[in-house]
mmCIF file of C-alpha atoms in Angstrom:
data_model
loop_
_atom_site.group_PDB
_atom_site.id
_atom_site.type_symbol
_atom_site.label_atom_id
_atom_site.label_comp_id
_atom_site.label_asym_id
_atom_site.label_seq_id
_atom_site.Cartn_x
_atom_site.Cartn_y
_atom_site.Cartn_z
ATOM 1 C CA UNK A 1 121.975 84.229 138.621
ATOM 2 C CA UNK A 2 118.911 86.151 138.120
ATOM 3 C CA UNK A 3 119.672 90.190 137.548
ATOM 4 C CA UNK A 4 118.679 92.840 140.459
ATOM 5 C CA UNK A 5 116.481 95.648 139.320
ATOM 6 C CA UNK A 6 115.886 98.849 141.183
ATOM 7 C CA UNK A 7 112.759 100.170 140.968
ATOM 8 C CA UNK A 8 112.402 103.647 141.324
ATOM 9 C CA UNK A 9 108.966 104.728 142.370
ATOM 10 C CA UNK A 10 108.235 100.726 142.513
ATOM 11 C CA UNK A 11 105.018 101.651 145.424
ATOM 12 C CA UNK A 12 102.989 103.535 142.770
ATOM 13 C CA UNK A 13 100.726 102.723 140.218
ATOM 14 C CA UNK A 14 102.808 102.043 137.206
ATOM 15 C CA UNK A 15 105.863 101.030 139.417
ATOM 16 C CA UNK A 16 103.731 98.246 141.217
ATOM 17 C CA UNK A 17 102.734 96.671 137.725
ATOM 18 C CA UNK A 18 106.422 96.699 136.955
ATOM 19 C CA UNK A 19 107.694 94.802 140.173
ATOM 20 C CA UNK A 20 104.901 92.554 139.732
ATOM 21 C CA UNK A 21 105.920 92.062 136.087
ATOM 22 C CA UNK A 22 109.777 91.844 137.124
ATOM 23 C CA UNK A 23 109.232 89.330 139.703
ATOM 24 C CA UNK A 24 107.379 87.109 137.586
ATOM 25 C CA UNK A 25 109.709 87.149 135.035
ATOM 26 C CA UNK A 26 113.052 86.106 137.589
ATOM 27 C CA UNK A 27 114.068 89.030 138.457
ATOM 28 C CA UNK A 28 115.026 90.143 142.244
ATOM 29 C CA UNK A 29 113.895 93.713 142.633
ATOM 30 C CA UNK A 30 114.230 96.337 145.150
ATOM 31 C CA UNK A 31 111.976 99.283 145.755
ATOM 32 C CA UNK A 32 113.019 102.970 146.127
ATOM 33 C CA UNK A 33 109.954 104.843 147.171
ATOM 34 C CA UNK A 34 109.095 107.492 149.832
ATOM 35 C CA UNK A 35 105.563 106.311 149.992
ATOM 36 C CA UNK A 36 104.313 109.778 149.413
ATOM 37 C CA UNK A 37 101.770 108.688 146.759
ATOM 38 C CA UNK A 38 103.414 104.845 146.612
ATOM 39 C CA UNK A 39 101.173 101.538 148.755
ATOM 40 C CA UNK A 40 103.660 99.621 150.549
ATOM 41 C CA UNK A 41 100.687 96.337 150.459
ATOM 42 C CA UNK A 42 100.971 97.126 146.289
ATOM 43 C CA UNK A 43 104.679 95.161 146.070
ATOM 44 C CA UNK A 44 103.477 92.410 148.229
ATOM 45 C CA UNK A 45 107.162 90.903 149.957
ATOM 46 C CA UNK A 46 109.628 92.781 147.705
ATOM 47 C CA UNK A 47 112.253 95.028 149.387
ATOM 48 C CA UNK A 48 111.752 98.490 150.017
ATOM 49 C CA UNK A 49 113.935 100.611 150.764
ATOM 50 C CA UNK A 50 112.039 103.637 151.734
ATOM 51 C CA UNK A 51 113.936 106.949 151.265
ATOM 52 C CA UNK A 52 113.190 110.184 149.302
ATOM 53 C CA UNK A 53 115.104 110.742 145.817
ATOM 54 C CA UNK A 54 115.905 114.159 146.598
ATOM 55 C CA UNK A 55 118.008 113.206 149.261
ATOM 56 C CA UNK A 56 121.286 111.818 147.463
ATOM 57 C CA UNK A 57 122.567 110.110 150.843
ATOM 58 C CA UNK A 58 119.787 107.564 150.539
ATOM 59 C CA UNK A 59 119.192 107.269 146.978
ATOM 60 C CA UNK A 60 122.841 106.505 146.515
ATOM 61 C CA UNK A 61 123.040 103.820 149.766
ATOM 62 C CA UNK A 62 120.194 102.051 147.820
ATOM 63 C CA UNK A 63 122.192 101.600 145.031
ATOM 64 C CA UNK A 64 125.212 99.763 146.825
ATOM 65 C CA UNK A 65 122.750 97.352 148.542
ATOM 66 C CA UNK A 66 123.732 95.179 145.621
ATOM 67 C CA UNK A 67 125.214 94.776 142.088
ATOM 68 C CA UNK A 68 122.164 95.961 139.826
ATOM 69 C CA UNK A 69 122.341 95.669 136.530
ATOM 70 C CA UNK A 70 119.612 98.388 135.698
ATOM 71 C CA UNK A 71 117.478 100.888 137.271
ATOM 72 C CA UNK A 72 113.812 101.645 136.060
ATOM 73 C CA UNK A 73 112.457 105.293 137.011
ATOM 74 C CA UNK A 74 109.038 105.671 137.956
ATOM 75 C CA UNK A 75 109.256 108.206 140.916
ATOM 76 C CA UNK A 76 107.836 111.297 139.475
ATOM 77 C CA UNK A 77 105.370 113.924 140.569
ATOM 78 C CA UNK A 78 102.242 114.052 137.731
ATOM 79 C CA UNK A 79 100.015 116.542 138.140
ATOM 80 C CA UNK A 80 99.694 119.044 135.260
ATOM 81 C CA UNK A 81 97.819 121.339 137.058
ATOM 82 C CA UNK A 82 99.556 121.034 140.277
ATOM 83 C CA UNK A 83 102.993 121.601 137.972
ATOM 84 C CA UNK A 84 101.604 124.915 137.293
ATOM 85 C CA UNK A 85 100.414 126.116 140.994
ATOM 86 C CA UNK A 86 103.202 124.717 142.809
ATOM 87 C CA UNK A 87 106.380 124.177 139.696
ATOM 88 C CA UNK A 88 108.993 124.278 143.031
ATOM 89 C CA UNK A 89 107.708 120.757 144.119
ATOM 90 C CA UNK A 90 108.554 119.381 140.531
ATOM 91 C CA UNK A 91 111.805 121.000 140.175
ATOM 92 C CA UNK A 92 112.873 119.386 143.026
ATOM 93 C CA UNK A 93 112.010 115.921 142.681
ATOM 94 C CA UNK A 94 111.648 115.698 138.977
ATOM 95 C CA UNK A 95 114.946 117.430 138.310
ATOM 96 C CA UNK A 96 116.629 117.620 141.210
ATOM 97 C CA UNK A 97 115.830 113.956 142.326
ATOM 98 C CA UNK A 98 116.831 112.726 138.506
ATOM 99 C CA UNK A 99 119.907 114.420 138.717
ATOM 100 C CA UNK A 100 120.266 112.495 142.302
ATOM 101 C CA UNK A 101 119.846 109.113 140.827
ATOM 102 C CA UNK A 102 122.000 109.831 137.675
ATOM 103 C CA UNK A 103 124.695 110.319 139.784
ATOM 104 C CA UNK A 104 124.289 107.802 142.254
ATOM 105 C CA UNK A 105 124.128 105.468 139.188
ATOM 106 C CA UNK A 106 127.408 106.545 138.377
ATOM 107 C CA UNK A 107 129.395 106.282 141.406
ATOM 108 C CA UNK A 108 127.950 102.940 142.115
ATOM 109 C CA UNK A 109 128.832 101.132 138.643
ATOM 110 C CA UNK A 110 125.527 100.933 137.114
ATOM 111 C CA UNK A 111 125.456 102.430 133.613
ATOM 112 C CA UNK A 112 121.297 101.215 132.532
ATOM 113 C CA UNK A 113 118.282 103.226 132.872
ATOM 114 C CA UNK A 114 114.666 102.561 131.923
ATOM 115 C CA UNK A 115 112.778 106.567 131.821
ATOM 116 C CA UNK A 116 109.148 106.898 132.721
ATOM 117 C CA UNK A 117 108.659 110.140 130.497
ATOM 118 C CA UNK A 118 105.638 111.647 128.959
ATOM 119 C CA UNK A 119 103.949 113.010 125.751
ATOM 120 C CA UNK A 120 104.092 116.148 127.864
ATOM 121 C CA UNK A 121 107.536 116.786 126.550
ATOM 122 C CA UNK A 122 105.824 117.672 122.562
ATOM 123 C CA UNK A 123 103.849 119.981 124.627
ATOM 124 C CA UNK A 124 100.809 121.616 122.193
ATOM 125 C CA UNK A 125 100.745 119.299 118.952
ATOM 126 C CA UNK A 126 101.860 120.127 115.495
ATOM 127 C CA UNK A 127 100.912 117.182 113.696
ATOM 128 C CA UNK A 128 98.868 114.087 114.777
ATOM 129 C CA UNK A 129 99.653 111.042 115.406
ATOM 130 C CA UNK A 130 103.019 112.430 116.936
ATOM 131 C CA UNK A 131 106.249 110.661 116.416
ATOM 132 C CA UNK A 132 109.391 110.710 118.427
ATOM 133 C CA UNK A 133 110.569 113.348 115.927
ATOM 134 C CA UNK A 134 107.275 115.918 117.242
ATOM 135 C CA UNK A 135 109.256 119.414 118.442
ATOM 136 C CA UNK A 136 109.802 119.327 122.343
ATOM 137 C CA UNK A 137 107.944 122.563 123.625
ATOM 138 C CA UNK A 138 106.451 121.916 126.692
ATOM 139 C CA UNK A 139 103.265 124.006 128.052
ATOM 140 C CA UNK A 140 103.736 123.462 131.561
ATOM 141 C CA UNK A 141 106.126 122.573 134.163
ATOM 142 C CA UNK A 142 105.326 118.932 134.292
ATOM 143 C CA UNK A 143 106.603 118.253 130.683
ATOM 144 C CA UNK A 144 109.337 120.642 131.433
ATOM 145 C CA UNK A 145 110.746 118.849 134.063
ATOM 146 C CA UNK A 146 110.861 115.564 132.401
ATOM 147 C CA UNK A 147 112.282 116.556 129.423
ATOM 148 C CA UNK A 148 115.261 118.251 131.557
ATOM 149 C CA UNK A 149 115.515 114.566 132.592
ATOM 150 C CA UNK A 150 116.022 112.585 129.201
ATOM 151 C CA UNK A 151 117.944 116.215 128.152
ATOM 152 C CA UNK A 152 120.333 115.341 131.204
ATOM 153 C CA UNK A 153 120.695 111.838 130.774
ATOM 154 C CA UNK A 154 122.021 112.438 127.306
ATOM 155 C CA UNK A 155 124.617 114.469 128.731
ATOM 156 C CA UNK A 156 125.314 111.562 131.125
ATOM 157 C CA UNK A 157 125.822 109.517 128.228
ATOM 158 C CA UNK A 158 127.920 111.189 126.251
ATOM 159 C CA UNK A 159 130.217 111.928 129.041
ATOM 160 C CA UNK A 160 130.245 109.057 131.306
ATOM 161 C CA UNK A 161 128.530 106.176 129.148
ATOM 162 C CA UNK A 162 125.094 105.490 130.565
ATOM 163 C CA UNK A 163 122.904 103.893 128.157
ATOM 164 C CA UNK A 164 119.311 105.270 128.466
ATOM 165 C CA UNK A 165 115.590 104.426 127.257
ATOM 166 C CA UNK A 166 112.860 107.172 127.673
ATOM 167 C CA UNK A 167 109.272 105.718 127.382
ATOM 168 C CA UNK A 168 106.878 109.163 126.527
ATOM 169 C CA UNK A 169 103.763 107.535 127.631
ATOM 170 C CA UNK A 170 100.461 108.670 126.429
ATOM 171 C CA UNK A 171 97.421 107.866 128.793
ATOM 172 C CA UNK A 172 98.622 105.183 130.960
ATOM 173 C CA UNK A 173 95.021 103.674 132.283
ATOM 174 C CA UNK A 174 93.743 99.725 133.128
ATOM 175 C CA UNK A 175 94.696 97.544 135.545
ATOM 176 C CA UNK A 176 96.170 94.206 136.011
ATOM 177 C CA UNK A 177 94.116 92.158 134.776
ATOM 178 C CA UNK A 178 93.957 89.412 137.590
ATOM 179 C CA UNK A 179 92.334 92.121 139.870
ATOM 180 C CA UNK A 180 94.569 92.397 142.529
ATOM 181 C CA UNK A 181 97.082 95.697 142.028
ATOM 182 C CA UNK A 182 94.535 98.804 141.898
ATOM 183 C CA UNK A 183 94.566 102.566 140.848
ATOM 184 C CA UNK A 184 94.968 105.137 144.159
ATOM 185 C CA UNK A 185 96.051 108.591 143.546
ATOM 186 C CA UNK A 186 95.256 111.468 145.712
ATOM 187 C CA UNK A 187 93.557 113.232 143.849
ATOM 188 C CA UNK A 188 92.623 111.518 141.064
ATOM 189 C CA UNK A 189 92.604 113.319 138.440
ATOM 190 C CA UNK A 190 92.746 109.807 135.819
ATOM 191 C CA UNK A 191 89.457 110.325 133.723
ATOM 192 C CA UNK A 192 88.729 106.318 133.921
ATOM 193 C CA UNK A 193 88.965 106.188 137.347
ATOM 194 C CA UNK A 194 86.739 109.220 138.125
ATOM 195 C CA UNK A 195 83.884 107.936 135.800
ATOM 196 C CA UNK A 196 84.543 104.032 137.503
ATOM 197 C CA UNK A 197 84.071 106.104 140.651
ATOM 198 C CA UNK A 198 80.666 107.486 139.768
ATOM 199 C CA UNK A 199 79.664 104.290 138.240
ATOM 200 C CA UNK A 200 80.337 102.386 141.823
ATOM 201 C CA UNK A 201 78.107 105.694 143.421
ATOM 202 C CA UNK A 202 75.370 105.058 141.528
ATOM 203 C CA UNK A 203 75.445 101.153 141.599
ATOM 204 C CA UNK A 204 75.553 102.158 145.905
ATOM 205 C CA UNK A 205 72.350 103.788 145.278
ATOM 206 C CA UNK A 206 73.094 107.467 144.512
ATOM 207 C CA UNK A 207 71.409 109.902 142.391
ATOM 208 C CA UNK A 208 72.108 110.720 138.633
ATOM 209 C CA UNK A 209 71.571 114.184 138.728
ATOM 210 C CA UNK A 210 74.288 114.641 142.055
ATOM 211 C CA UNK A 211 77.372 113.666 139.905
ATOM 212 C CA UNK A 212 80.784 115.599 140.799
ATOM 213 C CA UNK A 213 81.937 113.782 137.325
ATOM 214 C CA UNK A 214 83.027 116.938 135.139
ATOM 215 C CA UNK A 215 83.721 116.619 131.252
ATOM 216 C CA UNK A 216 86.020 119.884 130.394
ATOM 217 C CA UNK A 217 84.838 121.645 127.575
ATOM 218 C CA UNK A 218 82.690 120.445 124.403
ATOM 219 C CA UNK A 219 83.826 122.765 121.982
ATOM 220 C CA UNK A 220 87.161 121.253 120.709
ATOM 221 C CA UNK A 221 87.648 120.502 116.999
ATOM 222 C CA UNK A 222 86.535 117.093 117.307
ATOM 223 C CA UNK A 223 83.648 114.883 116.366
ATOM 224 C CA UNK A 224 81.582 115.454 119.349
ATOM 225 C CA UNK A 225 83.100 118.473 120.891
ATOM 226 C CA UNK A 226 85.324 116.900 123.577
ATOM 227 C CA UNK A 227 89.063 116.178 123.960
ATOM 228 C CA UNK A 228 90.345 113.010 122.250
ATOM 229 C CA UNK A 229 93.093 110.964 123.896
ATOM 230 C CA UNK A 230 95.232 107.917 123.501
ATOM 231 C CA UNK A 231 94.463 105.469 126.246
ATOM 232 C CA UNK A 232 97.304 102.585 126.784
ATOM 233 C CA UNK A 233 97.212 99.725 129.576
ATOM 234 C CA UNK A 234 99.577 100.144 131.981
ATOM 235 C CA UNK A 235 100.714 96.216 131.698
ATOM 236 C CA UNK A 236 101.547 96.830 128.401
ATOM 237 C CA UNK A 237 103.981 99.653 129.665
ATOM 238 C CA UNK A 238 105.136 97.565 131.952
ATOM 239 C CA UNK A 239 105.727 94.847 128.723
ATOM 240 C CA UNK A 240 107.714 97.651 127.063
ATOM 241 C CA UNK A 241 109.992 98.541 129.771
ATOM 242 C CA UNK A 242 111.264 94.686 129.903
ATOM 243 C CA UNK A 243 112.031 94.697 126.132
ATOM 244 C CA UNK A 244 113.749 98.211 126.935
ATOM 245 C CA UNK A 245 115.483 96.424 129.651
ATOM 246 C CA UNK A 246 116.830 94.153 126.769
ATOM 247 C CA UNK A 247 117.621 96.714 124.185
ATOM 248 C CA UNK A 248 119.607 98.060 126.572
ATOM 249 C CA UNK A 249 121.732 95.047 126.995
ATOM 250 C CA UNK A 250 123.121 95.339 123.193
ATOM 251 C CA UNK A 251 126.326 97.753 123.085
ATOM 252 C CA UNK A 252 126.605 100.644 121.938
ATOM 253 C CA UNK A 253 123.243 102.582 122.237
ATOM 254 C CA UNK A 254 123.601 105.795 124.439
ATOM 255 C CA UNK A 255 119.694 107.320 124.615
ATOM 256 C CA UNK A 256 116.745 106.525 122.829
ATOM 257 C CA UNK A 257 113.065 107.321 123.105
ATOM 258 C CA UNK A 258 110.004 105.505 122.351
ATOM 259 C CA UNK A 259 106.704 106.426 122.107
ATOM 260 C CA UNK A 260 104.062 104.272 124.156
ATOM 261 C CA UNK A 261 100.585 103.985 122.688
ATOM 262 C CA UNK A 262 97.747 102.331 121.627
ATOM 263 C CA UNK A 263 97.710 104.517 118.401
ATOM 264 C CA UNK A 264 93.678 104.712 118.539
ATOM 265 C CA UNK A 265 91.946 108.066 119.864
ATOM 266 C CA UNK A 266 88.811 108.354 122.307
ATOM 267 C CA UNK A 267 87.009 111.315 123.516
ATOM 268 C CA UNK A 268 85.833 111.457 126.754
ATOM 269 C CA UNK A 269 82.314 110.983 126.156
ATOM 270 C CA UNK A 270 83.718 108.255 124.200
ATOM 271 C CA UNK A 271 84.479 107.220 127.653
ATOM 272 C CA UNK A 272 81.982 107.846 129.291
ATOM 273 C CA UNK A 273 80.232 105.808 127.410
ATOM 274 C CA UNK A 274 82.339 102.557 127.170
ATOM 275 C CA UNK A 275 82.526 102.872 130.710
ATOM 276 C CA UNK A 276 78.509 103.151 131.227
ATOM 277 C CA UNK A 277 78.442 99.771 128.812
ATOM 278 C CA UNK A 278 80.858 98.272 131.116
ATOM 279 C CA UNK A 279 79.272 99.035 134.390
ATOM 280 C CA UNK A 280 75.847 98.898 133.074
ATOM 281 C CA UNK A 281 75.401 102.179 135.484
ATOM 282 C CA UNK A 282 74.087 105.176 133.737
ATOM 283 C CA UNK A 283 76.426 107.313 134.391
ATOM 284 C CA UNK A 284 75.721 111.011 134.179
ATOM 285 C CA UNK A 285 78.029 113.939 133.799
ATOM 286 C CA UNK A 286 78.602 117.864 134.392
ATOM 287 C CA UNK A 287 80.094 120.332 131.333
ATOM 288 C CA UNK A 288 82.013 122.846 132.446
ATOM 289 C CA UNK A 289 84.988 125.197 130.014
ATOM 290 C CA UNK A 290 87.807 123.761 128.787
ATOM 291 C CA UNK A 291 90.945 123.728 130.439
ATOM 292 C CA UNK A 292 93.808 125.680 130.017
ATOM 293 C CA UNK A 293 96.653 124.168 127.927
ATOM 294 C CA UNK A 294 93.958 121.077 126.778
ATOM 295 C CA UNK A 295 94.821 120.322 122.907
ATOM 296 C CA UNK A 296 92.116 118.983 121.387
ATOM 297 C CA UNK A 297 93.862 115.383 120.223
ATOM 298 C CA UNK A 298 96.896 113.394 121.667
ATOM 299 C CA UNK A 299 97.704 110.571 119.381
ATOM 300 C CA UNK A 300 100.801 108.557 119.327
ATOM 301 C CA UNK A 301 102.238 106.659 116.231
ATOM 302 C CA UNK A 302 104.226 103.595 118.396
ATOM 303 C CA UNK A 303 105.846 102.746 114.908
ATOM 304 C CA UNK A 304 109.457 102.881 116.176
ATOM 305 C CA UNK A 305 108.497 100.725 119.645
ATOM 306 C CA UNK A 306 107.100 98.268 117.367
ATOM 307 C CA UNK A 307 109.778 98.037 114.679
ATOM 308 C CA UNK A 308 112.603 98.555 117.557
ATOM 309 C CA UNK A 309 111.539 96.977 120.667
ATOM 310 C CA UNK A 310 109.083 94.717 118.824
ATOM 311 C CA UNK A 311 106.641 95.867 121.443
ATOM 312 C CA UNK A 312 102.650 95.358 120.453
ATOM 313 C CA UNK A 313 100.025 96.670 122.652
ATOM 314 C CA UNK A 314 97.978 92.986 123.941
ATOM 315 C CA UNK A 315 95.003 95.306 125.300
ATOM 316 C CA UNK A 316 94.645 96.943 122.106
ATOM 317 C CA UNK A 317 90.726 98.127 122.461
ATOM 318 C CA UNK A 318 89.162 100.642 125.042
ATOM 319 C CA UNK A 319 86.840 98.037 126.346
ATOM 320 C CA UNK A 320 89.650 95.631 127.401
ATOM 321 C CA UNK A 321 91.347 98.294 129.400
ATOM 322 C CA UNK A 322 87.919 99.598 130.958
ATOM 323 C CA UNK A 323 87.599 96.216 132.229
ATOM 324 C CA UNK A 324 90.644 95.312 133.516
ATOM 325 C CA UNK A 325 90.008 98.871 136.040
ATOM 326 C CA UNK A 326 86.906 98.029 136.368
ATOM 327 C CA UNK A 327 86.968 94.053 137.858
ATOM 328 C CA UNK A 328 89.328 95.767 140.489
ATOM 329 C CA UNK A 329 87.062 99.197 141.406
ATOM 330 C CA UNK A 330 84.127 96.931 141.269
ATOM 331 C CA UNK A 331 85.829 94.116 143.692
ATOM 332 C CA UNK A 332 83.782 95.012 146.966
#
């Protein structure tokens, strides 16, 4: 009998490539989502069950539909910036709606969890590429907020035996590559997306020199002056949560973390430019000061997913993952 799988956050971006993944693999999934940021067309005919994780009543019916053998967590509010402006809206559904789940988990039986963290948790870095042993000092609320998660799911193991994988993601970017699940956040703040979005304005006719496309600060401590970030495909996230899914399956393992990379650094005009090669658009851009909180590089070292999980990265390049976004931007 094929295992149920809860999906957390299943409507959204990452979450969709992960029921999509799931279902293909034999899996029957349901969907938690309040469809706040989630697309109910992006899980095609799996079951939702739409509720809001902050409200235990409903998180904790979802989890006696059935017998699940695992629950993957994807329902998190992302915005650094918005973290920082408005930190009560991630305490309560980062933290509060974790702590929700864990315990629903628990009264209903089910003792495996897949984590969506985040390279936010290292906060500013002391030493590149960053391993899973990088200090945990979070700049803003964002990072904070997830790594009260994995802090409280630790707890939850040690006490009451749930066995837990945190994924810290890096730049989760790309798209399925059969064209058909997209990218939609509101706002989009995803640098790939915004210069795919200027790319398909200037293909409809618009002018260079009107570009809204901003490139913060070219001043860093890096070959040409801008930020440098490590870009991974969100499919092969998705690959890494089903070997998690299977780690998890082998006694005696209470929490671990992985780090999910592609291990290779781009700046954004890096970027830019892959994505102008791509498009064949010229795409133009507007400086403007750095950021606060911005380090100047954010590389992983995915050594222990690759030795552990035996996870490997199958859109290893930044062309391949430009591509995959842009066959589904460029699909009209």
């Amino acid at each position: 009998m094929a295992d149920s799988v809860l999906v957390v956050g299943g409507a959204g971006y990452i979450g969709s490539h992960m029921v999509k993944l799931l279902a293909s693999t034999g899996h029957e999934v349901v969907v938690f989502d309040d469809l706040s940021t989630g697309h109910r067309d992006a899980i095609a005919s799996s079951v939702l069950v739409e509720g809001d994780l902050r409200d235990p009543v409903a998180i904790t019916k979802a989890l006696a539909l059935r017998k699940f053998s695992s629950v993957l967590h994807f329902a998190a509010k992302c915005y650094v910036g918005e973290s920082v402006q408005d930190p009560a809206k991630y305490y309560g559904n980062n933290v509060l709606g974790t702590a929700n789940l864990l315990e629903a988990m628990r009264t209903n039986g089910v003792g495996k969890l897949v984590f969506s963290s985040s390279c936010s948790t290292y906060g500013d870095p002391v030493m590149t590429p960053m391993t899973e042993e990088h200090p945990q000092d979070p700049v803003n609320p964002y990072g904070a907020t997830k790594l009260m998660g994995e802090r409280a799911m630790k707890d939850y193991g040690r006490a009451y035996g749930l066995r837990t994988v945190a994924l810290r993601y890096f730049n989760a970017s790309g798209l399925d590559a059969d064209g058909t699940l997209g990218e939609r956040h509101d706002p989009e703040t995803h640098l790939i997306p915004l210069v795919l979005r200027e790319a398909l304005r200037l293909r409809a006719g618009g002018a260079r020199d009107a570009t809204q496309l901003q490139v913060f600060g070219d001043d860093f401590d890096t070959p040409d002056g801008t930020c440098i970030r490590d870009y991974v495909h969100v499919s092969d996230l998705c690959a890494a949560h089903l070997l998690a899914m299977r780690r998890l399956d082998a006694p005696g393992r209470a929490f671990e973390a992985f780090n999910l990379g592609s291990e290779k650094g781009s700046s954004v005009l890096d970027v830019i430019e892959c994505c102008r090669r791509i498009t064949g658009q010229d795409i133009g851009y507007k400086m403007a000061g750095r950021r606060a909180g911005d380090p100047a590089r954010l590389i992983a070292s995915s050594e222990r997913a690759r030795r552990d999980l035996g996870w490997s990265p199958r859109y290893a390049d930044l062309p391949e993952i430009v591509s995959t976004a842009w066959r589904w931007f460029s699909r009209t």
